[in-house]
XYZ file of C-alpha atoms in Angstrom:
216
model
C 34.077 54.421 -71.828
C 33.977 50.929 -74.620
C 32.333 49.422 -72.619
C 28.694 51.725 -72.997
C 28.840 52.436 -75.720
C 29.410 49.139 -76.911
C 26.114 49.026 -74.479
C 24.131 51.926 -75.891
C 24.347 50.984 -79.511
C 22.921 47.123 -79.265
C 20.440 49.188 -76.695
C 19.633 51.575 -78.508
C 20.915 51.300 -82.159
C 20.597 47.507 -83.104
C 17.368 47.307 -80.410
C 19.246 44.360 -78.754
C 16.822 43.979 -75.014
C 19.433 44.910 -72.204
C 16.433 46.557 -69.817
C 19.526 45.981 -67.021
C 20.956 49.497 -69.069
C 18.073 51.021 -70.703
C 15.495 50.362 -67.582
C 16.096 52.300 -63.642
C 19.919 54.794 -63.249
C 22.584 52.600 -63.715
C 23.315 53.625 -67.102
C 23.101 57.106 -65.975
C 25.312 56.096 -62.362
C 27.261 54.510 -65.044
C 27.599 57.523 -66.861
C 28.154 59.955 -65.100
C 31.819 57.766 -63.183
C 32.160 58.003 -67.224
C 32.012 61.551 -67.680
C 32.940 62.523 -64.247
C 35.956 60.576 -63.890
C 37.573 61.892 -67.506
C 36.385 65.704 -66.418
C 38.289 65.356 -63.119
C 41.713 63.893 -64.450
C 41.845 66.368 -67.678
C 41.610 69.242 -64.879
C 44.639 66.866 -62.997
C 46.750 66.866 -65.824
C 46.724 71.464 -65.891
C 48.950 71.565 -62.987
C 51.596 68.520 -65.665
C 50.938 70.663 -68.452
C 53.697 72.142 -70.600
C 50.702 74.512 -72.431
C 47.634 73.587 -70.978
C 46.978 76.476 -74.625
C 48.241 73.899 -76.432
C 46.020 71.941 -74.875
C 42.380 73.592 -75.165
C 43.579 73.910 -79.030
C 43.699 70.239 -79.244
C 40.574 69.052 -77.898
C 38.819 71.806 -79.078
C 39.754 70.696 -82.548
C 39.539 67.318 -81.508
C 35.466 68.130 -80.287
C 34.940 69.496 -84.096
C 36.218 66.406 -85.758
C 33.534 65.087 -83.483
C 30.517 67.357 -84.132
C 31.781 66.865 -88.009
C 31.788 63.311 -88.083
C 28.318 63.355 -85.448
C 26.559 65.059 -88.035
C 27.558 63.779 -90.896
C 26.942 60.219 -90.625
C 23.803 61.337 -88.633
C 23.392 58.131 -86.797
C 22.181 59.353 -83.551
C 21.848 62.829 -82.870
C 24.792 64.948 -83.198
C 27.546 65.926 -80.529
C 26.286 69.713 -79.467
C 28.883 70.909 -76.788
C 29.626 67.304 -75.591
C 32.788 66.249 -73.119
C 35.773 67.197 -75.569
C 34.110 70.503 -75.123
C 34.012 70.876 -71.941
C 37.681 69.714 -71.700
C 38.323 72.308 -74.610
C 37.125 75.821 -73.107
C 37.706 74.354 -68.635
C 41.363 74.108 -70.287
C 41.946 77.049 -71.630
C 39.459 79.222 -68.638
C 41.650 77.152 -66.583
C 44.762 78.529 -68.467
C 44.015 82.458 -68.622
C 43.160 82.237 -65.453
C 45.755 80.416 -64.040
C 47.823 83.049 -61.641
C 44.546 83.811 -59.857
C 42.919 80.404 -58.776
C 47.354 80.246 -58.006
C 47.100 81.597 -55.560
C 43.708 79.902 -53.739
C 44.212 77.158 -50.892
C 43.744 74.031 -52.891
C 41.383 72.480 -49.583
C 38.834 75.300 -48.916
C 39.084 75.951 -53.707
C 38.393 71.586 -53.579
C 35.536 72.221 -51.036
C 34.143 74.947 -53.136
C 34.154 73.248 -56.590
C 32.850 70.515 -55.516
C 29.559 71.949 -53.472
C 28.619 74.351 -57.048
C 28.489 71.515 -59.279
C 26.232 69.230 -57.044
C 24.295 72.633 -56.550
C 24.454 73.126 -60.139
C 23.791 69.903 -61.016
C 19.853 70.079 -63.427
C 20.920 73.441 -64.375
C 21.294 72.240 -67.471
C 18.074 69.570 -66.868
C 15.895 72.005 -68.173
C 15.196 73.950 -71.659
C 15.356 77.902 -71.062
C 13.461 79.866 -72.917
C 17.044 81.956 -74.501
C 18.915 81.159 -77.211
C 22.370 81.280 -77.639
C 24.216 79.668 -73.984
C 23.405 76.056 -74.304
C 26.675 75.768 -73.976
C 27.462 77.552 -70.736
C 24.714 75.560 -69.554
C 21.334 77.058 -70.619
C 19.825 74.659 -73.035
C 16.766 76.321 -75.149
C 13.268 74.540 -75.676
C 14.974 73.407 -79.147
C 18.554 72.323 -78.047
C 19.272 68.828 -78.879
C 23.085 66.869 -78.041
C 23.604 62.705 -78.261
C 26.403 63.961 -75.662
C 26.199 67.285 -73.389
C 28.801 68.884 -71.804
C 28.170 73.001 -70.790
C 30.020 75.210 -68.821
C 27.211 75.138 -65.741
C 28.107 72.361 -63.819
C 31.318 70.379 -65.658
C 33.214 72.857 -65.407
C 33.049 72.821 -61.375
C 34.287 69.307 -61.435
C 37.222 69.817 -64.193
C 38.590 72.828 -61.285
C 37.719 70.878 -58.710
C 40.277 67.879 -60.764
C 42.914 71.084 -61.126
C 43.317 72.007 -57.136
C 42.703 67.916 -56.359
C 46.530 67.517 -58.280
C 47.734 69.887 -56.421
C 46.651 68.958 -52.885
C 47.430 65.119 -53.976
C 51.732 67.010 -55.432
C 51.510 68.452 -51.413
C 51.330 65.123 -49.776
C 53.090 63.022 -52.287
C 55.875 64.963 -53.511
C 55.387 63.258 -56.608
C 52.488 63.014 -59.887
C 51.524 59.937 -57.558
C 52.230 57.018 -54.636
C 55.799 55.727 -54.828
C 54.880 51.754 -55.385
C 52.915 53.710 -58.872
C 55.957 53.650 -59.738
C 57.682 50.462 -59.083
C 54.215 48.944 -60.161
C 54.199 50.144 -63.727
C 51.764 47.659 -66.334
C 53.115 48.558 -69.503
C 49.514 48.302 -70.815
C 47.978 51.464 -69.256
C 50.642 53.053 -69.580
C 49.971 52.654 -73.194
C 46.090 53.415 -73.620
C 46.720 56.530 -70.919
C 49.483 57.696 -72.999
C 46.892 57.668 -75.595
C 43.832 58.082 -75.027
C 42.397 61.186 -76.597
C 43.270 59.082 -80.060
C 41.299 56.008 -78.549
C 38.172 57.687 -76.862
C 37.943 59.875 -81.297
C 38.535 56.519 -82.226
C 36.219 54.060 -80.199
C 33.305 54.482 -81.471
C 33.748 54.374 -85.225
C 34.989 50.901 -84.230
C 32.526 49.592 -82.230
C 30.455 50.875 -84.768
C 32.059 49.359 -87.161
C 31.945 45.710 -85.935
C 28.424 45.892 -84.503
C 27.725 46.598 -88.717
C 29.905 43.371 -89.378
C 28.148 41.428 -86.260
C 24.468 41.979 -86.654
C 24.486 43.815 -90.930
C 22.726 47.996 -90.866
């Protein structure tokens, strides 16, 4: 994630020639590998969270912070309905619907959710003559965002993560295989514990570093 955003900044904000990043499908593949993993892991953690309503609130406040910061800074297109918004809304949906979701067998649910994700992937990639539904996945012709992750299709990936966690826990009996507990890596554990803070701080710090190196 940090490397991706640093590459984006170099290519689009500082004009550094990076055809490997700006030409061809590599950028989109890299972006998707990051965001899909984020959403699936956030969904995964729903079954281990003590308070998913609180998690939704933290994500929501973080999303609002990013929106305000990117609007005021005006370095690039402000972030409207970005990945933190999607995580906040999806966590809230899970928290509200958890009693019902728990009744659904995890394997069929996982398969259906991944299928829905694939089938609705193109929904937010076009404009619609409607207003006020960009958050859902139907952006208007005037909608713009520097980071766009509406509920359709991305909530399906989030919920798929929660059902994948259920399957994993049933198989291993714990949150992870035994070898993961035996071979602990402290730096990775620290990153995991502070992942949201790293997400919020890495882009401003990267821009500051690049500004020092390349100038404004």
